[in-house]
Short mmCIF file of C-alpha atoms and ligand atoms in Angstrom, two decimals:
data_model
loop_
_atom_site.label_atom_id
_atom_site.label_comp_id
_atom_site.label_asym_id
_atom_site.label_seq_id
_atom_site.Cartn_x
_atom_site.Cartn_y
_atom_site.Cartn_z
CA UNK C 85 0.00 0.00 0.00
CA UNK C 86 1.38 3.80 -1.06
CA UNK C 87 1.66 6.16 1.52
CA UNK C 88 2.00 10.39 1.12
CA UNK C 89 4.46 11.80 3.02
CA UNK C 90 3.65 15.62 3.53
CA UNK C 91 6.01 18.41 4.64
CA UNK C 92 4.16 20.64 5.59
CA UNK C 93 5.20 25.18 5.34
CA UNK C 94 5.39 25.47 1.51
CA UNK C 95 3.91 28.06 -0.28
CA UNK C 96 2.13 26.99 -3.47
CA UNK C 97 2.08 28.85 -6.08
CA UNK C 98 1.69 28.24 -10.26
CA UNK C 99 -0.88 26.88 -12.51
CA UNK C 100 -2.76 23.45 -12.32
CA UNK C 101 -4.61 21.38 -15.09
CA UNK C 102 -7.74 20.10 -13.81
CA UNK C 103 -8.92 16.90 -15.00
CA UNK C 104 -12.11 15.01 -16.29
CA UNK C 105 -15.03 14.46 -13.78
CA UNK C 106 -14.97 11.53 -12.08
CA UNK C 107 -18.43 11.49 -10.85
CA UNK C 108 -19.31 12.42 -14.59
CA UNK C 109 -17.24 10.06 -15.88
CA UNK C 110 -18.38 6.40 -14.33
CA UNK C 111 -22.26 6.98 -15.26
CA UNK C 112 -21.74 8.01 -18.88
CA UNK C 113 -19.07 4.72 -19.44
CA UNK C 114 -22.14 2.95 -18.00
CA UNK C 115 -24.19 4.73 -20.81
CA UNK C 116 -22.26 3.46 -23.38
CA UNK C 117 -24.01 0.08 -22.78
CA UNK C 118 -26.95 1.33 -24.27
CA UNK C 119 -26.02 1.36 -27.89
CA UNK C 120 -23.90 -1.90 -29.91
CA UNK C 121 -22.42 1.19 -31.81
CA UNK C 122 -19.28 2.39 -30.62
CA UNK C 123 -18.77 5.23 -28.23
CA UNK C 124 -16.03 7.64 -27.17
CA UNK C 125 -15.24 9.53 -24.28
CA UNK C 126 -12.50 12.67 -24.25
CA UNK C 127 -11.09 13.80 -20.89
CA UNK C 128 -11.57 10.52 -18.83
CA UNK C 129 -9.44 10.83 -15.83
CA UNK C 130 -6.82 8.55 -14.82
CA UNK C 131 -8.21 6.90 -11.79
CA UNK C 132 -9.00 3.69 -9.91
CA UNK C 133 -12.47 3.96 -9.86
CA UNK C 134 -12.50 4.48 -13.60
CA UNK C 135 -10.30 1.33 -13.79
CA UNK C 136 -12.69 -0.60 -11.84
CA UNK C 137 -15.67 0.79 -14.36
CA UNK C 138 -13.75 -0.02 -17.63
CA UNK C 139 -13.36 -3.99 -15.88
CA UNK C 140 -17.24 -3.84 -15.38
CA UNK C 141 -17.86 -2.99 -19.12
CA UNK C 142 -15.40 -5.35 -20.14
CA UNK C 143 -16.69 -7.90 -18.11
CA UNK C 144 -20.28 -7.29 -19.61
CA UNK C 145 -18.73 -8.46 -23.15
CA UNK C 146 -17.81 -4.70 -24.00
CA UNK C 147 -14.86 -4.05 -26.06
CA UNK C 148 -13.22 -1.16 -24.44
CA UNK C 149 -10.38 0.65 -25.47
CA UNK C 150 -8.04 3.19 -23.15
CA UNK C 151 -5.57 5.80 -24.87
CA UNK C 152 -4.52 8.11 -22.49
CA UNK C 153 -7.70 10.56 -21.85
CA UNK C 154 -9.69 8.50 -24.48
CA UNK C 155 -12.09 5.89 -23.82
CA UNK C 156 -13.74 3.86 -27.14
CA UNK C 157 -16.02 1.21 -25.60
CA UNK C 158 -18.47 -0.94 -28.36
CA UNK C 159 -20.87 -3.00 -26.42
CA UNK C 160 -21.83 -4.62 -29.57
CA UNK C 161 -23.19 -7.78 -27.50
CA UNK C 162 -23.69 -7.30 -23.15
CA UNK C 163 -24.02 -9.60 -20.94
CA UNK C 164 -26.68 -8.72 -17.80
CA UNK C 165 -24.60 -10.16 -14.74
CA UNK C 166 -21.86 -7.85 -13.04
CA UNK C 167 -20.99 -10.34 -9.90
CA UNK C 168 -19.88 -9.21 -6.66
CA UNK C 169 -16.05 -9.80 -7.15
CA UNK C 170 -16.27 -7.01 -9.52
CA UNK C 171 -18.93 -4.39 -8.09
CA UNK C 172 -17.99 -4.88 -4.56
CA UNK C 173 -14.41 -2.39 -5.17
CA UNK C 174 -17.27 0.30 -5.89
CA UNK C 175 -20.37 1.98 -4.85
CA UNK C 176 -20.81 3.45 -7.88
CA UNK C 177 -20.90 0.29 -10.01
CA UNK C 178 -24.39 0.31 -9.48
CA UNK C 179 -25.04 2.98 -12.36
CA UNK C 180 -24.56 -0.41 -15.22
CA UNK C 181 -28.45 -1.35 -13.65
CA UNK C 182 -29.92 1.57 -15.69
CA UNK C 183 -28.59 0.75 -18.89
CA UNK C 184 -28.36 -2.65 -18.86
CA UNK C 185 -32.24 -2.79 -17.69
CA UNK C 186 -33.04 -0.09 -20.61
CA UNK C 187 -31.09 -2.21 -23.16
CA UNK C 188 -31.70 -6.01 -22.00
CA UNK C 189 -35.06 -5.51 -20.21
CA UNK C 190 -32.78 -7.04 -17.49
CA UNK C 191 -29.81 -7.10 -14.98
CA UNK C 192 -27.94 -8.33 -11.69
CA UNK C 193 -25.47 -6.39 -10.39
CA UNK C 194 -24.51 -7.56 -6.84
CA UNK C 195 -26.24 -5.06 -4.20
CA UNK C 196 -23.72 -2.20 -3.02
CA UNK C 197 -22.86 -2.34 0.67
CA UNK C 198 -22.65 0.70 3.08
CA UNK C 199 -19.68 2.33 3.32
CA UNK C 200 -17.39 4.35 5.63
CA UNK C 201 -19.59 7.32 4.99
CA UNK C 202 -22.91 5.63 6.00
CA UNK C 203 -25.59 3.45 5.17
CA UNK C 204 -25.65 3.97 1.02
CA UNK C 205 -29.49 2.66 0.54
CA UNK C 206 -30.30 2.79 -3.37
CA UNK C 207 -34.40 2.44 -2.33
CA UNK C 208 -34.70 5.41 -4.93
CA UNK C 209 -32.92 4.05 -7.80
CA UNK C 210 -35.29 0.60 -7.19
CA UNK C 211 -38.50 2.22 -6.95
CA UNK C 212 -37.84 3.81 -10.18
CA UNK C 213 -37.49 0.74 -11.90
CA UNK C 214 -40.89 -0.30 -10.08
CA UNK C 215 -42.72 2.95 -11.65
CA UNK C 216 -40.97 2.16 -14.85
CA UNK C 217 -42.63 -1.51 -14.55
CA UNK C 218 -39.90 -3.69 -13.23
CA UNK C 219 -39.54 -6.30 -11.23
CA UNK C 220 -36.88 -5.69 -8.27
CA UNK C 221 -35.90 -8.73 -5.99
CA UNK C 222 -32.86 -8.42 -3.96
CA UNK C 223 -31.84 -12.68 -3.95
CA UNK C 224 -28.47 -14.06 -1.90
CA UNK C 225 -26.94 -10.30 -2.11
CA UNK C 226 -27.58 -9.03 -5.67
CA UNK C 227 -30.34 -7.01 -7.34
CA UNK C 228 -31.71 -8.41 -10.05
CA UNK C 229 -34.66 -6.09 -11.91
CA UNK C 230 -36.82 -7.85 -14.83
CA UNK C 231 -39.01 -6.21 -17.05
CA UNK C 232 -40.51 -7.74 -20.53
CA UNK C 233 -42.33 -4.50 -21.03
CA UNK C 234 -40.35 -1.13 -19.45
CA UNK C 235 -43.23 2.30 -19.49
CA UNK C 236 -42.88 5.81 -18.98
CA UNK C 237 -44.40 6.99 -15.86
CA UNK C 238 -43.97 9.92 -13.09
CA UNK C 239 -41.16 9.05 -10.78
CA UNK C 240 -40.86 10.85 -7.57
CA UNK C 241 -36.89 10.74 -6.75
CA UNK C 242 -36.47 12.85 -3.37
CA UNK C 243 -35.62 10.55 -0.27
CA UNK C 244 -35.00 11.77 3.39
CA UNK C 245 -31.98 13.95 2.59
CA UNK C 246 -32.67 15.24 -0.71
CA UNK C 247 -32.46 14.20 -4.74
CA UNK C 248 -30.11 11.46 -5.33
CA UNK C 249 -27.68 11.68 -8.18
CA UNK C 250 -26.85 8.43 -8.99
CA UNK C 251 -30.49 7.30 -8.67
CA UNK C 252 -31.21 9.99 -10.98
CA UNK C 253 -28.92 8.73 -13.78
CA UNK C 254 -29.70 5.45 -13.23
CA UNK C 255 -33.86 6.14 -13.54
CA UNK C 256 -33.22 8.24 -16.64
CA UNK C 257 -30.68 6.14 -18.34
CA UNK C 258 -33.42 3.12 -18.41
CA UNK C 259 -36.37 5.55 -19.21
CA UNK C 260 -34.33 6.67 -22.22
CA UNK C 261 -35.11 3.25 -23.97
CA UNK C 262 -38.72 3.04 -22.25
CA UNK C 263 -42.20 3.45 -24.22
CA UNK C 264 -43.48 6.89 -23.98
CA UNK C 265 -43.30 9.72 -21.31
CA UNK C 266 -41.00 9.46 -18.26
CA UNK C 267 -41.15 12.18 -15.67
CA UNK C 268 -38.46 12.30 -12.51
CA UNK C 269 -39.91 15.00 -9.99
CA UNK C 270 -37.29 15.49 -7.47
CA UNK C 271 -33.58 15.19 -10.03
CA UNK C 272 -30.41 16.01 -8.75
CA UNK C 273 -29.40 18.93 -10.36
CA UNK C 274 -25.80 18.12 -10.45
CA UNK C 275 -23.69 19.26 -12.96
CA UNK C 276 -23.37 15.60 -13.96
CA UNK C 277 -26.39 14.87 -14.29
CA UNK C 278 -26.46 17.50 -16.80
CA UNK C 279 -23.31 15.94 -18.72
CA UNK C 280 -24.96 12.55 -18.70
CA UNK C 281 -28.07 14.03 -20.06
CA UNK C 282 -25.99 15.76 -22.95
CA UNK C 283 -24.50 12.15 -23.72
CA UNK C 284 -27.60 10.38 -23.93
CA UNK C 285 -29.07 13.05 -26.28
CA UNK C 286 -25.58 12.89 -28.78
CA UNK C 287 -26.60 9.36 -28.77
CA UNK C 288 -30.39 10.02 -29.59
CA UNK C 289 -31.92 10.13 -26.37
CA UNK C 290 -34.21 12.81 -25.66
CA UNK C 291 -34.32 14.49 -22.74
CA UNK C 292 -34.82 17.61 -21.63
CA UNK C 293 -34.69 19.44 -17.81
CA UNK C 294 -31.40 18.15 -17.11
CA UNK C 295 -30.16 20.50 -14.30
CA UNK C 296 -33.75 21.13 -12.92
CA UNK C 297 -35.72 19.33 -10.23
CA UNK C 298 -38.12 18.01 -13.56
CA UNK C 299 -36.61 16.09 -16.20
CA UNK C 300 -38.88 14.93 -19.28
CA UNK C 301 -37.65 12.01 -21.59
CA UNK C 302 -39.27 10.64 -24.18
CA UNK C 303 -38.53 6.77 -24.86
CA UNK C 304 -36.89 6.12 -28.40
CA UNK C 305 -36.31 2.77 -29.70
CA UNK C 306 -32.76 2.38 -30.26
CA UNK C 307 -29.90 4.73 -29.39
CA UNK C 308 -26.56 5.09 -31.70
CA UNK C 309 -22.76 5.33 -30.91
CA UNK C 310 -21.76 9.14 -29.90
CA UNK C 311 -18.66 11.19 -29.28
CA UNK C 312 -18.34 13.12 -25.60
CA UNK C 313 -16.49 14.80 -23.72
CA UNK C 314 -16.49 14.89 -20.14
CA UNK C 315 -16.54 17.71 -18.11
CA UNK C 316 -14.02 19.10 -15.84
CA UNK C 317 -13.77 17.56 -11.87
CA UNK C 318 -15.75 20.17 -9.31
CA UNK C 319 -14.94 18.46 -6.50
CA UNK C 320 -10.86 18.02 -7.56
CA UNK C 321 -10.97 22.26 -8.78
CA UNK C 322 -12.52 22.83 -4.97
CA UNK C 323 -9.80 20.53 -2.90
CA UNK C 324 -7.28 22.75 -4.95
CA UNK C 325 -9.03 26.13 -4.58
CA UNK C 326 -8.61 24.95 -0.47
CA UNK C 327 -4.98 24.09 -1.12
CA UNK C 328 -4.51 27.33 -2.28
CA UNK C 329 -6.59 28.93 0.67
CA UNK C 330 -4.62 27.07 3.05
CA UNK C 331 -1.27 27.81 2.20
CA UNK C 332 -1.46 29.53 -0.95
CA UNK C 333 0.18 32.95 -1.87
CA UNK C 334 -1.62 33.06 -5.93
CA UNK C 335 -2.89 29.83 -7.62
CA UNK C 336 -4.81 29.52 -10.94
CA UNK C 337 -7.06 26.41 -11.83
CA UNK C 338 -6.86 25.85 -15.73
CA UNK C 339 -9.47 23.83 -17.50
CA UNK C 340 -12.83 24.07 -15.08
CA UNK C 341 -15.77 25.29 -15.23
CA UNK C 342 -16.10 28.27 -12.80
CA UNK C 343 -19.99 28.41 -13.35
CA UNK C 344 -20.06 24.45 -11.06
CA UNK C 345 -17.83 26.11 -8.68
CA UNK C 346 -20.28 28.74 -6.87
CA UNK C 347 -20.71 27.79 -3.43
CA UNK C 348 -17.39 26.54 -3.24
CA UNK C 349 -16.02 30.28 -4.21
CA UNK C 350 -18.63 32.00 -2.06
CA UNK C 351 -17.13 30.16 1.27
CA UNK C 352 -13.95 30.77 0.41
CA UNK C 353 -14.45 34.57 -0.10
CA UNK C 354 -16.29 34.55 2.70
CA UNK C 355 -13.48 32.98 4.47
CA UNK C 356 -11.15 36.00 3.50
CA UNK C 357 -9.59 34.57 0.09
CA UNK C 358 -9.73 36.80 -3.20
CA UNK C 359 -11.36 34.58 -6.39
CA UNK C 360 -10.74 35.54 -9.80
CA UNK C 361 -12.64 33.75 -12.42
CA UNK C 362 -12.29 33.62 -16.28
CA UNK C 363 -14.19 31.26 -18.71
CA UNK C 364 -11.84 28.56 -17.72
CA UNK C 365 -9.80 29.20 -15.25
CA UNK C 366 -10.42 30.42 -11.22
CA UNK C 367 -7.47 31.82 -9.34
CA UNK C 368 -7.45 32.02 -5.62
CA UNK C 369 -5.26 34.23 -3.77
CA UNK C 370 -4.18 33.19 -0.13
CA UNK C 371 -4.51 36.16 2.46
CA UNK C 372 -3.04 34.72 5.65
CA UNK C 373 -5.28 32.36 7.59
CA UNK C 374 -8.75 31.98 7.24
CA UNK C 375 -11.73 33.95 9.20
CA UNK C 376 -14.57 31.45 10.73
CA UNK C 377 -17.30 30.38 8.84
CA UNK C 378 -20.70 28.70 9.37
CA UNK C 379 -21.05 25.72 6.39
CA UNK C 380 -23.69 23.57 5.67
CA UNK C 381 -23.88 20.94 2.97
CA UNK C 382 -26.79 20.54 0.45
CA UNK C 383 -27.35 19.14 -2.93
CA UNK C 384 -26.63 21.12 -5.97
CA UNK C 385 -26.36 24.23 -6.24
CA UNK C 386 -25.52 24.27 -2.71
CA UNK C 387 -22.06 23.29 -0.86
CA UNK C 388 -20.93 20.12 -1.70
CA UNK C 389 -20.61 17.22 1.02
CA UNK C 390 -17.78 16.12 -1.39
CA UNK C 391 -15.88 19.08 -0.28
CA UNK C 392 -16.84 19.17 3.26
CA UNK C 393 -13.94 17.56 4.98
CA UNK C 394 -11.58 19.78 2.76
CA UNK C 395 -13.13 22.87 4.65
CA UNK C 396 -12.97 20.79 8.06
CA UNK C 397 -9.12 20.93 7.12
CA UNK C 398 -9.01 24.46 6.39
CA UNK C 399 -11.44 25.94 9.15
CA UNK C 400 -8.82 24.10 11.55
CA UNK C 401 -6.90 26.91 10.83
CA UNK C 402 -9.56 30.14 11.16
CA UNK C 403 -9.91 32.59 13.92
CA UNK C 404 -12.74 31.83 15.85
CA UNK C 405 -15.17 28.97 15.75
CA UNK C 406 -17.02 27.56 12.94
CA UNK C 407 -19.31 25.08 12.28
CA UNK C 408 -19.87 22.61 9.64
CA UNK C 409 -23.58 20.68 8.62
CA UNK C 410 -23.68 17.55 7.29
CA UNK C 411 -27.11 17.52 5.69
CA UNK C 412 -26.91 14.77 2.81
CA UNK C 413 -23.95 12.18 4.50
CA UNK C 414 -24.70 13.08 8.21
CA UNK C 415 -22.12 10.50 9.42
CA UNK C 416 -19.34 11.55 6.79
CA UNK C 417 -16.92 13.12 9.65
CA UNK C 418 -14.35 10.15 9.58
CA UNK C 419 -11.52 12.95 9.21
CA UNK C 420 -12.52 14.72 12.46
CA UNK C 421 -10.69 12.19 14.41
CA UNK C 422 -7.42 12.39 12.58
CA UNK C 423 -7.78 16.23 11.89
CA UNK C 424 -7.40 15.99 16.06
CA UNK C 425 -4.26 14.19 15.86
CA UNK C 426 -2.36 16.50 14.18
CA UNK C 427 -3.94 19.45 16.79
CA UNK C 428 -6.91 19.58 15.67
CA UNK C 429 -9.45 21.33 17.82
CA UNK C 430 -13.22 19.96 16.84
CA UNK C 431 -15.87 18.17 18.75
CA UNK C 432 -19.22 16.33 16.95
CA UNK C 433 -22.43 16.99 18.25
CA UNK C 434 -24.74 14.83 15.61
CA UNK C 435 -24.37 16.14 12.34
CA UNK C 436 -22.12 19.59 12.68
CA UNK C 437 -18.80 19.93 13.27
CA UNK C 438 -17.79 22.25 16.07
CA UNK C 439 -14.06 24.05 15.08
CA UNK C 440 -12.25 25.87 16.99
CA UNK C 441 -9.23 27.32 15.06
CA UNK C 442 -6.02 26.91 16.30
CA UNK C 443 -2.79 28.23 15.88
CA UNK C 444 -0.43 25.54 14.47
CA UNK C 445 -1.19 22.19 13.15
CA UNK C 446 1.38 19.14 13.45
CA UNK C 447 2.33 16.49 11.22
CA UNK C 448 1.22 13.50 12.47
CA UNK C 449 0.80 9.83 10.79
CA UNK C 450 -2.73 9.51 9.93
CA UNK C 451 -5.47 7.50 8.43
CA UNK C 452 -6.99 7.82 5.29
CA UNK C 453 -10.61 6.34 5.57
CA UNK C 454 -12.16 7.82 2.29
CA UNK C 455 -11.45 9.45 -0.96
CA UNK C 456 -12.19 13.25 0.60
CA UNK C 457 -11.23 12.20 4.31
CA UNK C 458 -7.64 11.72 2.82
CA UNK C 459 -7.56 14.73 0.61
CA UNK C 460 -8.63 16.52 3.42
CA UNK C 461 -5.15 14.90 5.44
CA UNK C 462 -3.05 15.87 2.18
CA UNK C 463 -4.28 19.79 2.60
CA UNK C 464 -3.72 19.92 6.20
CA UNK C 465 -0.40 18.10 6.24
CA UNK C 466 0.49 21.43 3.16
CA UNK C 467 -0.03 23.79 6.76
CA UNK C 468 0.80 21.69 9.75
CA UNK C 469 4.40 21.92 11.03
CA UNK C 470 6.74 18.89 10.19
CA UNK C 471 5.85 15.95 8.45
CA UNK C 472 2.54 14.31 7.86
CA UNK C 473 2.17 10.57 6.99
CA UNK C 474 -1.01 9.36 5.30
CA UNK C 475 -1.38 5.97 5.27
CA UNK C 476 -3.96 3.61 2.99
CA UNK C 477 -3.32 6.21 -0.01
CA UNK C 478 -5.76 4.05 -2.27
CA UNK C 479 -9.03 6.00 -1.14
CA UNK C 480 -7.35 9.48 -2.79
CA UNK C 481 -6.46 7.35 -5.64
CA UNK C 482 -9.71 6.72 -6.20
CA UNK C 483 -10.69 10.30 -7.57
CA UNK C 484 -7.48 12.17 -7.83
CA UNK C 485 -5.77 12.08 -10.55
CA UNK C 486 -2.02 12.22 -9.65
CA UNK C 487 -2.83 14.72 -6.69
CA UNK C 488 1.04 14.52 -5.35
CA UNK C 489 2.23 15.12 -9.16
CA UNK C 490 0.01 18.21 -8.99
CA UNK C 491 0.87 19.37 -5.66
CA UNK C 492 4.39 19.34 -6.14
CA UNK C 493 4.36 21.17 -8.98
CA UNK C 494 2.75 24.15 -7.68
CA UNK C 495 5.64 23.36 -4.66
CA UNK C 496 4.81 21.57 -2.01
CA UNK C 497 7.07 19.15 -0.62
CA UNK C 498 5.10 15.75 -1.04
CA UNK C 499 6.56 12.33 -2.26
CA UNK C 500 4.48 9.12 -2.64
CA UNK C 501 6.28 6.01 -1.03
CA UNK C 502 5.03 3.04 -3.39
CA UNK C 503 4.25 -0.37 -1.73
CA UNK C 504 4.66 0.41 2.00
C1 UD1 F 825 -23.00 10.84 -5.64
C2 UD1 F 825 -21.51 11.04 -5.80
C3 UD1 F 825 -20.85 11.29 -4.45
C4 UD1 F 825 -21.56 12.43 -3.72
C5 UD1 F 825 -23.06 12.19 -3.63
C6 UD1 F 825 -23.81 13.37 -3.06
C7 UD1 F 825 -21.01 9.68 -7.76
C8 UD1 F 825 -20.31 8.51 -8.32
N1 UD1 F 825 -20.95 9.85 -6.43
O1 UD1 F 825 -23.18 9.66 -4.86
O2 UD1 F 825 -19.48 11.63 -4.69
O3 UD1 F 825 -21.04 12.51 -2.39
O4 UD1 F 825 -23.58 11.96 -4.98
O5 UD1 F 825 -23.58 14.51 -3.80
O6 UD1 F 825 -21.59 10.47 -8.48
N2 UD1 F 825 -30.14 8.00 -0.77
C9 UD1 F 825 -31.25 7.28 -0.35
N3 UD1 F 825 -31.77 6.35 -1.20
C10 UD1 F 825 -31.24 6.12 -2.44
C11 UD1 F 825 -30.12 6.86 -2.85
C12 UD1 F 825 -29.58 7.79 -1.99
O7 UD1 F 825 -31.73 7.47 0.76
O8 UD1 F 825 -31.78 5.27 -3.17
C13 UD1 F 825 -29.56 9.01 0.15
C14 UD1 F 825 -28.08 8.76 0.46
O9 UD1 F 825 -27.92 7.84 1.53
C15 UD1 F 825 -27.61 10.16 0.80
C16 UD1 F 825 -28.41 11.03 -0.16
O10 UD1 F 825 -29.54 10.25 -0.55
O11 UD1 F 825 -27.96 10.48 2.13
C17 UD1 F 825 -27.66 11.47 -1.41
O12 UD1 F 825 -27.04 10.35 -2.00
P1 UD1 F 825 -26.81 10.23 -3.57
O13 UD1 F 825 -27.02 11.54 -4.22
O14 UD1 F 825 -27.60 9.08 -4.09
O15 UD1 F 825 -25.28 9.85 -3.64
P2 UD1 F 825 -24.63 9.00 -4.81
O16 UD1 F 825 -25.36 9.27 -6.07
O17 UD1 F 825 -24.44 7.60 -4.37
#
């Protein structure tokens, strides 16, 4: 197993490319099983859990092909059966359901476990398939939906805390090959939602409302091969906008999309950082530490959980005392504990985070636990004093795409030990 070693005191500085969306990225490979024609995907990140989604494919009877950012995948023939051994390295394996039920009329794809962030229930993505007239049994751990006949309906998607994103790509890509009208009241408005709307219509889909709570689609018979290409990471453009916050004196962001990065910008500014935005590029300027901040997470538009343990890291730093909501994960504070070994002053009543900036932070070996948790570790080990070990480096791996590459080259002193 890799570890990071961090020491911590250098100013960053420079530019930094921003890759392809992960969270964009794994539902619209899944899309490609819609059509036998062939598919490709531009600006496909380099990253385990893409890995683990190119295996699934293959392992469906795809043909995929990987050339640097390119994927070509031509799912000429699918199987319906994705088997634990293969799902079980990722939650999000469960977006192939969708497509395979739109294409095949069925699938079994081995039920998704909780995870270190929670219970992950996918209720939502199975009662769509009910309204869109399948059969869901859970048998001996896997899903397995059936349906000889699937028909547009109305599809309520909101569950205790909020839309769901995943269940929302998975409802719409099936309805895209249903008969008739499908209606989801209650769709994530994530920006990749949006991008996997914009693939299924290049491949003749049609769907409109992507981005709103309402989205329309209209069943079509078949869908063709398409050309995409995906957009650029939110949630890796905020960890580095916090990077530079944290110990930053200027950094720009090249290749996002500043329009996905609101909330993210407005915290930060409100924290006491300057944000300059072009079409394509942000640039945050670091203005000594950070002033306290009250932070709640929320679905789209709002603040993203997916960068709430980043903040945790950099509030850990602020004057005064702030406090952070956990609205849609509310037991996602795994990082607390080892934000507290390296000084650390935060306590957890239910879902907030009570922070009480300190002065200094210490290096300290740590934990990673999951994919934010440890990018959270990375950006404090960037301020604390000496040198910060995180250990079980596979979770960052997961959804950053050569983070210690990118950190070093805007300075910081960080070196991956391979195998340890
Ligand atoms: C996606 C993202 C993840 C992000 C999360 C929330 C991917 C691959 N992952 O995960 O990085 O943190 O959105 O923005 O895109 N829920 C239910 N029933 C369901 C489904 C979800 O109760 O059937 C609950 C979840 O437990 C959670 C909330 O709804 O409390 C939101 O989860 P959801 O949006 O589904 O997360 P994912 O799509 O799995």
């Amino acid at each position: 197993m890799d570890k990071i070693l961090v020491h911590g005191g250098k100013k960053l500085s420079g530019t930094v490319n921003i890759s392809g969306s992960k969270n964009s990225a794994l539902p619209i490979l899944a899309a490609t099983l819609l059509t036998k024609e062939e598919c490709v995907i531009h600006h496909v990140p380099d990253l385990s859990d893409v890995h683990y989604m190119l295996q699934i494919l293959d392992h469906l009877g795809a043909q995929v092909e990987r050339a640097s950012g390119t994927v070509t995948v031509k799912a000429e023939k699918v199987t319906t059966d994705a088997p634990y051994e293969i799902v079980r390295k990722m939650r999000a394996s469960v977006c192939v359901l969708g497509p395979l039920l739109g294409r095949e009329r069925e699938a079994t794809v081995s039920m998704p476990g909780g995870c270190v962030i929670g219970d992950r229930p996918i209720d939502l993505h199975l009662k769509g398939f009910e309204a869109l007239g399948a059969a869901v049994r859970v048998v001996g751990g896997d899903v397995k939906v059936l349906a000889p006949q699937l028909k547009g309906a109305v599809i309520p998607m909101t569950g205790k805390f909020g839309s769901t994103v995943l269940g929302t790509d998975n409802v719409m890509m099936a309805a895209v090959l249903a008969e008739g009208t499908t209606v989801i009241d209650g769709a994530a408005e994530e920006p990749e939602v949006v991008d996997l709307a914009n693939f299924l219509n290049k491949m003749g889909a049609k769907v409109e409302g992507a981005g709103t709570r309402r989205i329309i689609i209209e069943g079509v018979k078949e869908l063709h091969g398409a050309e995409h290409e995906v957009i650029p990471d939110r949630i890796e453009a905020g960890t580095f906008m916090v990077a530079a916050a944290i110990c930053g004196t200027e950094v720009r962001l090249r290749r996002v999309q500043p329009e996905h990065l609101g909330s993210v910008a407005q915290a930060l500014e409100r924290a006491g950082f300057r944000i300059e935005t072009t079409k394509t590029t942000v640039t945050v300027t670091g203005n000594g530490d950070p002033t306290s901040l009250e932070l709640t997470t929320e679905t789209y538009p709002g603040f993203p959980t997916d960068m709430q343990a980043q903040m945790c890291a950099l509030l850990s730093r602020a004057k005064g005392i702030s406090t952070v909501t956990e609205n849609i994960f509310p037991q996602r504070f795994m990082h607390v504990s080892e934000l507290k070994r390296m000084g650390a002053n935060i306590t957890l009543e239910n879902n907030t985070a009570i922070i009480n900036g300190v002065n200094a932070l210490s290096g300290a070996p740590v934990m990673a636990s999951d994919l934010r948790a440890s990018a959270a570790l990375v950006l404090a080990g960037l301020r604390a004093e000496g040198v910060t070990e995180v250990n079980r480096v596979y979770h960052i791996d997961r959804g950053y795409e050569k983070i210690d590459d990118k950190l070093r080259q805007l300075g910081a002193n960080i070196q991956r030990l391979e195998g340890l």
